[in-house]
Amino acid sequence: MLAYLLLLVPLPPLGGFLLLALDPYRMDRRPVLALSLAAGIAPLFLFLPLAIAYFNGAVGDMIAPAFTLNFGQYEVALAMQLDPLSAIGATTVTVVASCVMVYAADYMSGARVADLRRFFALMNLFQAGMLSMVLAADSIVFFLGWELMGLCSFFLISYNMTSPRAFAAGQKAFVMTRIADAALLAGLLLLFLEATSVRMDELIPAGLAADESRAAIIAVLLLVGALGKSAQLPFQTWLPTAMAGPTPVSALLHSATMVAAGAVLLARFAPLIEATPGVAAATAIAGVATALFGAFCAIAQTDIKRLLAYSSISQIGYMLVAVGMGAPGVAMAHFVVHALFKSLLFMAAGVLSHAGGGSTAIEKLRGTAYVAPISFVTYTIGAMALAGFPIISAGWWSKEAILGAAIEAGPFGQFLWLVGLGGAALTGVYAYRPVLCALRKPLHETPKGHESWLAVAPLIFLAVLSVLGGFLVEPIVHLMGGHKPHPGLGIEVMGAVAALVGLLGSVAVTFIPSWNARIKRARRLRAGMQVDAIYYAFLVRPYRRVVRILSGRDGKLAKHIGEGPEAREGGMGDPVGTATVVFGLWLARVVTAPFTPDRFDTVIMRGAREARRAGLWTRRLQSGRLRDYALAFAMGLGVLVILGWGMTWG
Amino acid sequence: MSALNILLVLATGIFLAGLFGVAARRTILMQLISLEVMLAGPALAFVAAGAHHGSIEGSAMFILVLGLAAAEVALGLAIYLHMRRATGGDSDAATRLRG
């Protein structure tokens, strides 16, 4: 019975979305805020008691079936489940999302684009998507939540619809993640064919039992899906541009939803990844490469939100390393800790940049530490967690666990450890830069700002968790059925040294003018090694050219294929898409048209036409003139008389 | 030719004359009068036949026809008065009234 509570968890945000989206009452600001906050926080109060009971061992794993359909041998059974992964994931999502919603209620009140109803409706849907994905016990609900998030991220990133940049960013995020979504869908469908069921508890054993090549294909498809959603190499380009969205969106998107969804996916299907050593190695390599790449790019950023975006890319790379090393528990521990400090960083950065005049440039943060001290302190705590400041920050514990898991995995793992250690040092370099910048004396005008309690309370709460979160790492790893790696003291010391080297590097980069200038010059690195430009040159432009050739001035080529209705109209919106339609029309003309004339049909239709004409002619008999009727009567009478006479003759 | 036959021919002639009047005239009043003439033909035929056979039914039928004609004229004149307002007493113009 308790299990059915699970079905209720994603419902409040979903209901909040529906109410706000349909909203027949044209609600004012206050009711909108109250409704969306209530809907956003309700899952926390619904799920937390259950999660606590689960963590205490009072209740065990459970499945709440929604409904079941049977098609021959295939079984489609939608359900939600409570297991270690979903308990950890859903707790994190509900806590972080509640904080973000409280913060957004204050932050968005002063937003330039004042459409709170749309914003909060989509935020609630975003939450509902992630919750249903995390809690899903079958691939259908899982994919549904996954796609809902893709949709919401599109709408939220392009929330500021008057800005073409924001709209393009939303479009880019949608298209880039969609490529990976197709791979994920293919993987899930292949798994479904193997298992003849959509239930996770049957999918994963079936995937393990599948023959080697099929299992490898499935694992690769799942990995590609995760890479796209989590903005890992080579799909990373959408995340930095997605910073065009409002700050609360970024806070939610980077910590507890969208971007983290890829890590959750890999943790969920970790047995399948581990079963194929090649794919596991690929996962780890993609992760460590992304971690290093993201860290390098983050150092060169001059915009605080883009810096944080690259840091998310980098941190999720670490999670992939853990999954690739066969330690999904460690990955989930880092997922939780990262969600806590990354949402904190984004939200604190939002307050600081408001204090700095609304610009997100790091240089503009100078002096904001003195006008927004609480936000500054919480940001510093978040930055320490991000950089893995030894012992006292939660980030240190989870990152050390990942590096430890790597070093325990043989020579290949040791190589990964070395690269990851380099990445950790670089993380320190970029993590403290905004902090140090905010401490410096302002150049021109003194920044002014205020911190309202609604915005600061979640920051303080998350900052406390970012410090105490270190205690969560070991229980999480245990709950996920793994063990927390304990490498030698020397290894741990090296990790601590790397984090401190990062701090020194950060100081050097901020205060040594020539180093600072070099960062400002690193335009290539700032643009993410111009991967974006390469994609544009090799993928977008050729495609556009094909489209232009196909459409010509008035769709000449398509006109040759067949006479589509659009071809005569002139320009076509989408010649590539139209080509199939045009082909279908041509096929209909050539194949079916010669057989359409039917003799009987024509005869019958001619009869129908004649009947109509006869009716039209006969109608004229009813002239309505009395004299005509009298004449007709007389003629009839005459005929009758003649008939009667003729018959009685003789 | 017996007297009866002469009378029957005369009755047919009166009937046809009335019919011609109904068909040829456009004025409603004239058509009504022609209708009365038409009724007079069969009435004469009834009386003649009754007299020929020495039976009273022929005269009875004539009285029936007379009553019918009176009722018809009463109704017809009432309708005529109404239609005169709409059509000016022209029966052809009454076609415009059709729905």
XYZ file of C-alpha atoms in Angstrom, chain A residues 36-459:
424
model
C 3.952 26.918 -8.004
C 5.825 26.928 -4.705
C 3.264 24.629 -3.125
C 3.400 22.325 -6.150
C 7.197 22.435 -6.220
C 7.741 21.690 -2.537
C 4.928 19.149 -2.063
C 7.008 16.237 -3.500
C 9.604 16.866 -0.794
C 7.040 16.375 1.965
C 5.529 13.414 0.155
C 8.777 11.648 -0.518
C 11.025 12.535 2.409
C 9.207 10.387 5.037
C 9.273 7.466 2.645
C 12.954 8.020 1.871
C 13.859 8.286 5.553
C 11.978 5.068 6.284
C 13.807 3.449 3.387
C 17.244 4.651 4.486
C 16.538 3.392 8.018
C 15.596 0.020 6.644
C 12.013 0.294 7.898
C 10.713 -0.405 4.398
C 12.369 -2.379 1.646
C 12.459 -2.105 -2.155
C 8.995 -1.681 -3.567
C 7.236 -1.357 -6.870
C 3.994 0.548 -7.429
C 2.368 -0.714 -10.626
C 0.318 1.855 -12.509
C -1.166 -0.396 -15.159
C -0.274 -3.430 -17.240
C -1.027 -4.329 -20.835
C -0.269 -7.613 -22.555
C 0.314 -7.872 -26.280
C 0.988 -11.505 -27.044
C 4.345 -12.249 -25.496
C 5.095 -8.578 -24.855
C 4.233 -7.041 -21.543
C 3.903 -3.293 -21.088
C 3.782 -2.632 -17.366
C 4.083 0.957 -16.215
C 5.256 1.358 -12.664
C 7.320 3.363 -10.231
C 9.829 1.910 -7.846
C 11.768 2.588 -4.723
C 15.278 1.198 -4.811
C 18.628 2.641 -3.721
C 19.112 4.625 -6.920
C 15.609 6.075 -7.082
C 15.584 6.850 -3.352
C 18.858 8.771 -3.573
C 17.964 10.444 -6.861
C 14.454 11.487 -5.890
C 15.571 12.807 -2.487
C 18.212 14.952 -4.160
C 15.797 16.198 -6.799
C 13.064 17.092 -4.321
C 15.462 18.900 -1.949
C 17.351 20.840 -4.592
C 14.248 21.645 -6.637
C 12.481 22.983 -3.538
C 15.422 25.273 -2.822
C 15.512 26.461 -6.426
C 11.768 27.149 -6.463
C 11.957 29.221 -3.262
C 14.892 31.133 -4.693
C 13.181 31.616 -8.047
C 10.115 33.088 -6.351
C 12.307 35.976 -5.249
C 14.712 36.092 -8.174
C 12.137 36.112 -10.960
C 10.036 38.825 -9.338
C 12.519 41.365 -10.617
C 12.989 39.709 -13.998
C 12.822 41.841 -17.105
C 10.569 39.394 -18.926
C 7.603 39.326 -16.608
C 5.715 36.187 -17.488
C 5.860 34.380 -14.185
C 2.968 32.107 -15.036
C 4.791 30.559 -18.017
C 8.077 30.377 -16.131
C 6.722 28.622 -13.071
C 4.448 26.333 -15.053
C 7.473 25.087 -17.004
C 9.638 24.830 -13.893
C 6.993 22.615 -12.321
C 6.817 20.464 -15.433
C 10.610 20.245 -15.406
C 10.469 18.900 -11.844
C 7.716 16.443 -12.707
C 9.788 15.171 -15.633
C 12.893 14.521 -13.541
C 10.927 12.960 -10.689
C 9.100 10.550 -12.959
C 12.378 9.673 -14.678
C 14.211 8.987 -11.438
C 11.368 6.970 -9.925
C 10.491 5.060 -13.097
C 10.453 1.280 -12.860
C 9.978 0.850 -16.614
C 11.594 2.235 -19.698
C 8.457 4.018 -20.902
C 7.996 6.284 -17.894
C 11.748 6.727 -17.833
C 11.842 7.911 -21.437
C 8.746 10.041 -20.924
C 10.408 11.951 -18.086
C 13.602 12.192 -20.103
C 11.787 13.755 -23.058
C 9.694 16.045 -20.843
C 12.925 17.506 -19.546
C 14.209 18.021 -23.066
C 11.035 19.888 -23.945
C 11.059 22.002 -20.776
C 14.719 22.856 -21.188
C 13.936 24.143 -24.687
C 11.135 26.361 -23.419
C 13.012 27.551 -20.333
C 16.312 28.310 -22.037
C 14.442 30.373 -24.608
C 12.238 31.838 -21.875
C 13.219 35.339 -22.945
C 11.467 35.049 -26.285
C 12.285 38.549 -27.407
C 15.978 37.670 -27.555
C 17.015 35.798 -30.722
C 20.112 34.587 -28.878
C 18.033 32.907 -26.184
C 15.755 31.349 -28.750
C 18.673 29.993 -30.760
C 20.198 28.610 -27.561
C 16.979 26.779 -26.715
C 16.766 25.391 -30.216
C 20.370 24.248 -30.094
C 19.880 22.497 -26.754
C 16.796 20.761 -28.084
C 18.357 19.584 -31.339
C 21.664 18.486 -29.814
C 20.037 16.473 -27.050
C 17.524 15.083 -29.523
C 20.335 13.380 -31.468
C 21.310 11.527 -28.318
C 17.683 10.887 -27.393
C 17.254 8.960 -30.631
C 20.161 6.709 -29.615
C 18.665 6.199 -26.171
C 15.274 5.337 -27.639
C 16.879 2.813 -29.962
C 18.761 1.283 -27.041
C 15.644 1.036 -24.897
C 13.668 -0.524 -27.759
C 16.388 -3.102 -28.380
C 16.328 -3.924 -24.676
C 12.550 -4.243 -24.872
C 12.878 -6.733 -27.714
C 15.375 -8.732 -25.651
C 13.254 -8.746 -22.509
C 9.718 -8.644 -24.030
C 8.928 -6.378 -21.109
C 9.525 -2.769 -20.219
C 10.256 -3.341 -16.529
C 13.723 -2.315 -15.389
C 14.061 -5.447 -13.267
C 13.598 -7.542 -16.409
C 15.380 -5.256 -18.873
C 18.734 -5.334 -17.151
C 19.006 -9.148 -16.709
C 17.795 -9.570 -20.289
C 20.442 -7.119 -21.475
C 23.071 -9.069 -19.567
C 21.833 -12.342 -21.056
C 21.852 -11.015 -24.618
C 24.632 -12.180 -26.877
C 27.813 -10.179 -26.887
C 27.398 -8.029 -29.980
C 23.814 -7.072 -29.153
C 24.720 -6.219 -25.588
C 27.549 -4.054 -26.892
C 25.235 -2.222 -29.306
C 22.724 -1.579 -26.533
C 25.420 -0.363 -24.162
C 26.828 2.000 -26.806
C 23.371 3.415 -27.559
C 22.692 4.032 -23.877
C 26.082 5.680 -23.502
C 25.394 8.010 -26.455
C 22.073 8.963 -24.896
C 23.785 9.860 -21.640
C 26.558 11.774 -23.409
C 24.016 13.955 -25.200
C 21.857 14.748 -22.204
C 24.834 15.386 -19.950
C 26.598 17.580 -22.500
C 29.681 15.375 -22.619
C 32.168 15.287 -25.478
C 31.269 15.535 -28.329
C 27.810 16.893 -27.502
C 29.010 19.541 -25.038
C 28.356 22.607 -27.178
C 24.751 23.171 -26.195
C 25.326 23.685 -22.489
C 27.392 26.908 -22.468
C 24.982 28.610 -24.866
C 22.081 27.420 -22.719
C 23.206 30.050 -20.223
C 20.896 32.426 -22.083
C 18.141 31.101 -19.832
C 17.312 32.661 -16.450
C 19.591 31.765 -13.521
C 17.096 29.573 -11.594
C 16.686 27.511 -14.758
C 20.431 27.005 -14.917
C 20.508 26.112 -11.242
C 17.873 23.439 -11.709
C 19.125 22.274 -15.111
C 22.715 21.758 -14.002
C 22.171 20.235 -10.612
C 19.115 18.069 -10.274
C 17.563 17.676 -13.718
C 18.486 17.601 -17.407
C 22.285 17.505 -17.280
C 22.451 15.156 -14.319
C 19.899 12.886 -16.008
C 22.646 11.347 -18.130
C 24.556 10.318 -15.020
C 21.382 8.848 -13.517
C 20.770 6.918 -16.733
C 24.265 5.428 -16.656
C 23.990 4.591 -12.963
C 20.630 2.914 -13.636
C 21.990 0.807 -16.479
C 25.477 0.448 -14.998
C 25.371 -3.381 -15.047
C 24.929 -3.283 -18.832
C 27.830 -0.849 -19.243
C 30.081 -2.906 -16.996
C 29.182 -6.122 -18.827
C 30.932 -4.804 -21.931
C 34.499 -3.872 -21.004
C 35.028 -1.894 -24.200
C 32.034 0.324 -23.564
C 32.970 0.735 -19.919
C 36.417 1.899 -20.976
C 34.858 4.237 -23.547
C 32.622 5.674 -20.832
C 35.564 6.310 -18.571
C 37.630 7.832 -21.364
C 34.771 10.076 -22.505
C 34.290 11.101 -18.884
C 37.885 11.920 -18.140
C 38.377 13.687 -21.468
C 35.303 15.797 -20.810
C 36.440 16.507 -17.269
C 39.763 17.828 -18.496
C 38.299 19.643 -21.485
C 35.607 21.316 -19.395
C 38.132 22.412 -16.788
C 40.425 23.936 -19.413
C 37.563 25.800 -21.054
C 36.237 26.982 -17.699
C 39.536 28.637 -16.827
C 39.327 30.845 -19.890
C 35.776 32.032 -19.289
C 35.103 35.653 -18.482
C 31.406 35.067 -17.848
C 30.523 33.488 -14.527
C 27.547 31.528 -15.849
C 29.548 30.065 -18.708
C 32.305 29.214 -16.247
C 29.806 27.300 -14.146
C 28.406 25.620 -17.262
C 31.818 24.298 -18.210
C 32.358 23.194 -14.641
C 29.129 21.152 -14.830
C 30.373 19.517 -18.013
C 33.617 18.745 -16.245
C 32.053 17.452 -13.010
C 29.642 15.133 -14.795
C 32.672 13.814 -16.646
C 33.919 12.631 -13.249
C 30.627 10.804 -12.680
C 31.091 9.027 -16.018
C 34.583 7.997 -14.962
C 33.116 6.407 -11.850
C 30.501 4.504 -13.867
C 33.166 3.402 -16.344
C 35.272 2.161 -13.454
C 32.405 -0.002 -12.270
C 31.478 2.152 -9.284
C 28.008 3.587 -9.946
C 27.563 4.115 -6.213
C 30.454 6.537 -6.197
C 28.997 8.260 -9.243
C 25.686 8.710 -7.429
C 27.477 10.092 -4.381
C 29.123 12.692 -6.580
C 25.767 13.313 -8.260
C 24.204 14.195 -4.905
C 27.067 16.380 -3.726
C 27.372 18.073 -7.096
C 23.628 18.814 -7.176
C 23.909 20.498 -3.792
C 26.884 22.733 -4.492
C 26.144 23.454 -8.149
C 22.645 24.772 -7.472
C 24.158 26.794 -4.628
C 26.833 28.229 -6.934
C 24.346 29.244 -9.620
C 21.910 30.840 -7.226
C 24.602 32.706 -5.291
C 26.123 33.845 -8.580
C 22.698 35.166 -9.552
C 22.496 37.342 -6.431
C 26.098 38.511 -6.812
C 25.663 39.457 -10.444
C 22.502 41.372 -9.589
C 24.606 43.261 -7.057
C 27.227 43.799 -9.741
C 24.775 45.607 -12.006
C 23.065 42.667 -13.684
C 26.036 41.653 -15.817
C 27.320 38.103 -15.529
C 30.913 39.084 -16.434
C 33.343 38.056 -13.720
C 35.088 41.435 -13.843
C 31.795 43.113 -12.922
C 31.683 41.105 -9.684
C 34.432 43.256 -8.145
C 33.378 44.525 -4.757
C 30.137 42.596 -4.588
C 31.461 40.615 -1.618
C 30.860 43.690 0.527
C 27.266 44.390 -0.471
C 26.008 40.807 -0.596
C 28.054 39.141 2.132
C 25.793 36.144 2.768
C 25.652 35.233 -0.901
C 29.389 35.732 -1.150
C 30.114 33.438 1.788
C 27.763 30.767 0.507
C 29.290 31.083 -2.960
C 32.728 30.611 -1.434
C 31.556 27.476 0.344
C 30.138 26.203 -2.948
C 33.385 27.005 -4.759
C 35.339 25.123 -2.091
C 33.087 22.115 -2.608
C 33.512 22.397 -6.366
C 37.284 22.609 -6.072
C 37.360 19.779 -3.534
C 38.907 21.753 -0.674
C 40.385 19.053 1.584
C 38.382 17.544 4.460
C 35.886 20.324 5.172
C 34.029 20.349 1.857
C 31.663 17.682 0.589
C 33.144 17.875 -2.911
C 36.474 16.615 -1.615
C 34.964 13.386 -0.291
C 33.025 12.494 -3.415
C 35.835 13.437 -5.777
C 38.360 11.482 -3.737
C 36.025 8.496 -3.905
C 36.001 8.745 -7.709
C 39.755 9.114 -7.949
C 40.163 6.268 -5.471
C 37.863 4.047 -7.506
C 39.990 4.840 -10.542
C 43.304 4.018 -8.940
C 42.005 0.696 -7.649
C 41.148 -0.388 -11.207
C 44.562 -1.364 -12.482
C 47.028 0.442 -14.764
C 44.311 1.882 -17.026
C 42.612 3.277 -13.959
C 45.874 4.783 -12.744
C 46.200 6.642 -16.016
C 42.647 7.935 -15.543
C 43.511 8.881 -11.988
C 46.435 10.983 -13.178
C 44.319 12.823 -15.750
C 41.528 13.246 -13.223
C 43.981 14.668 -10.696
C 45.086 17.228 -13.282
C 41.453 18.097 -13.860
C 40.961 18.510 -10.113
C 43.832 20.983 -9.910
C 42.390 22.956 -12.840
C 38.988 22.886 -11.127
C 40.564 24.753 -8.231
C 41.973 27.360 -10.601
C 38.631 28.328 -12.060
C 36.461 27.693 -9.010
C 38.026 30.415 -6.871
C 38.365 33.026 -9.618
C 34.923 34.628 -9.091
C 35.493 34.497 -5.326
C 38.792 36.365 -5.523
C 37.353 38.800 -8.035
C 34.407 39.595 -5.793
C 36.812 40.367 -2.957
C 38.769 42.984 -4.921
C 37.980 46.655 -4.646
C 35.544 47.859 -7.299
C 37.024 49.728 -10.268
C 34.418 52.364 -11.005
C 31.098 52.628 -9.212
C 30.376 50.888 -5.950
C 27.944 47.999 -6.454
C 24.692 48.130 -4.591
C 22.286 45.365 -3.860
C 20.173 43.731 -1.244
C 19.664 40.148 -0.196
C 16.086 39.217 0.498
C 15.553 36.346 2.908
C 13.562 34.358 0.388
C 16.648 34.196 -1.826
C 19.236 33.774 0.913
C 17.545 31.077 2.994
C 17.982 28.340 0.351
C 21.583 29.481 -0.142
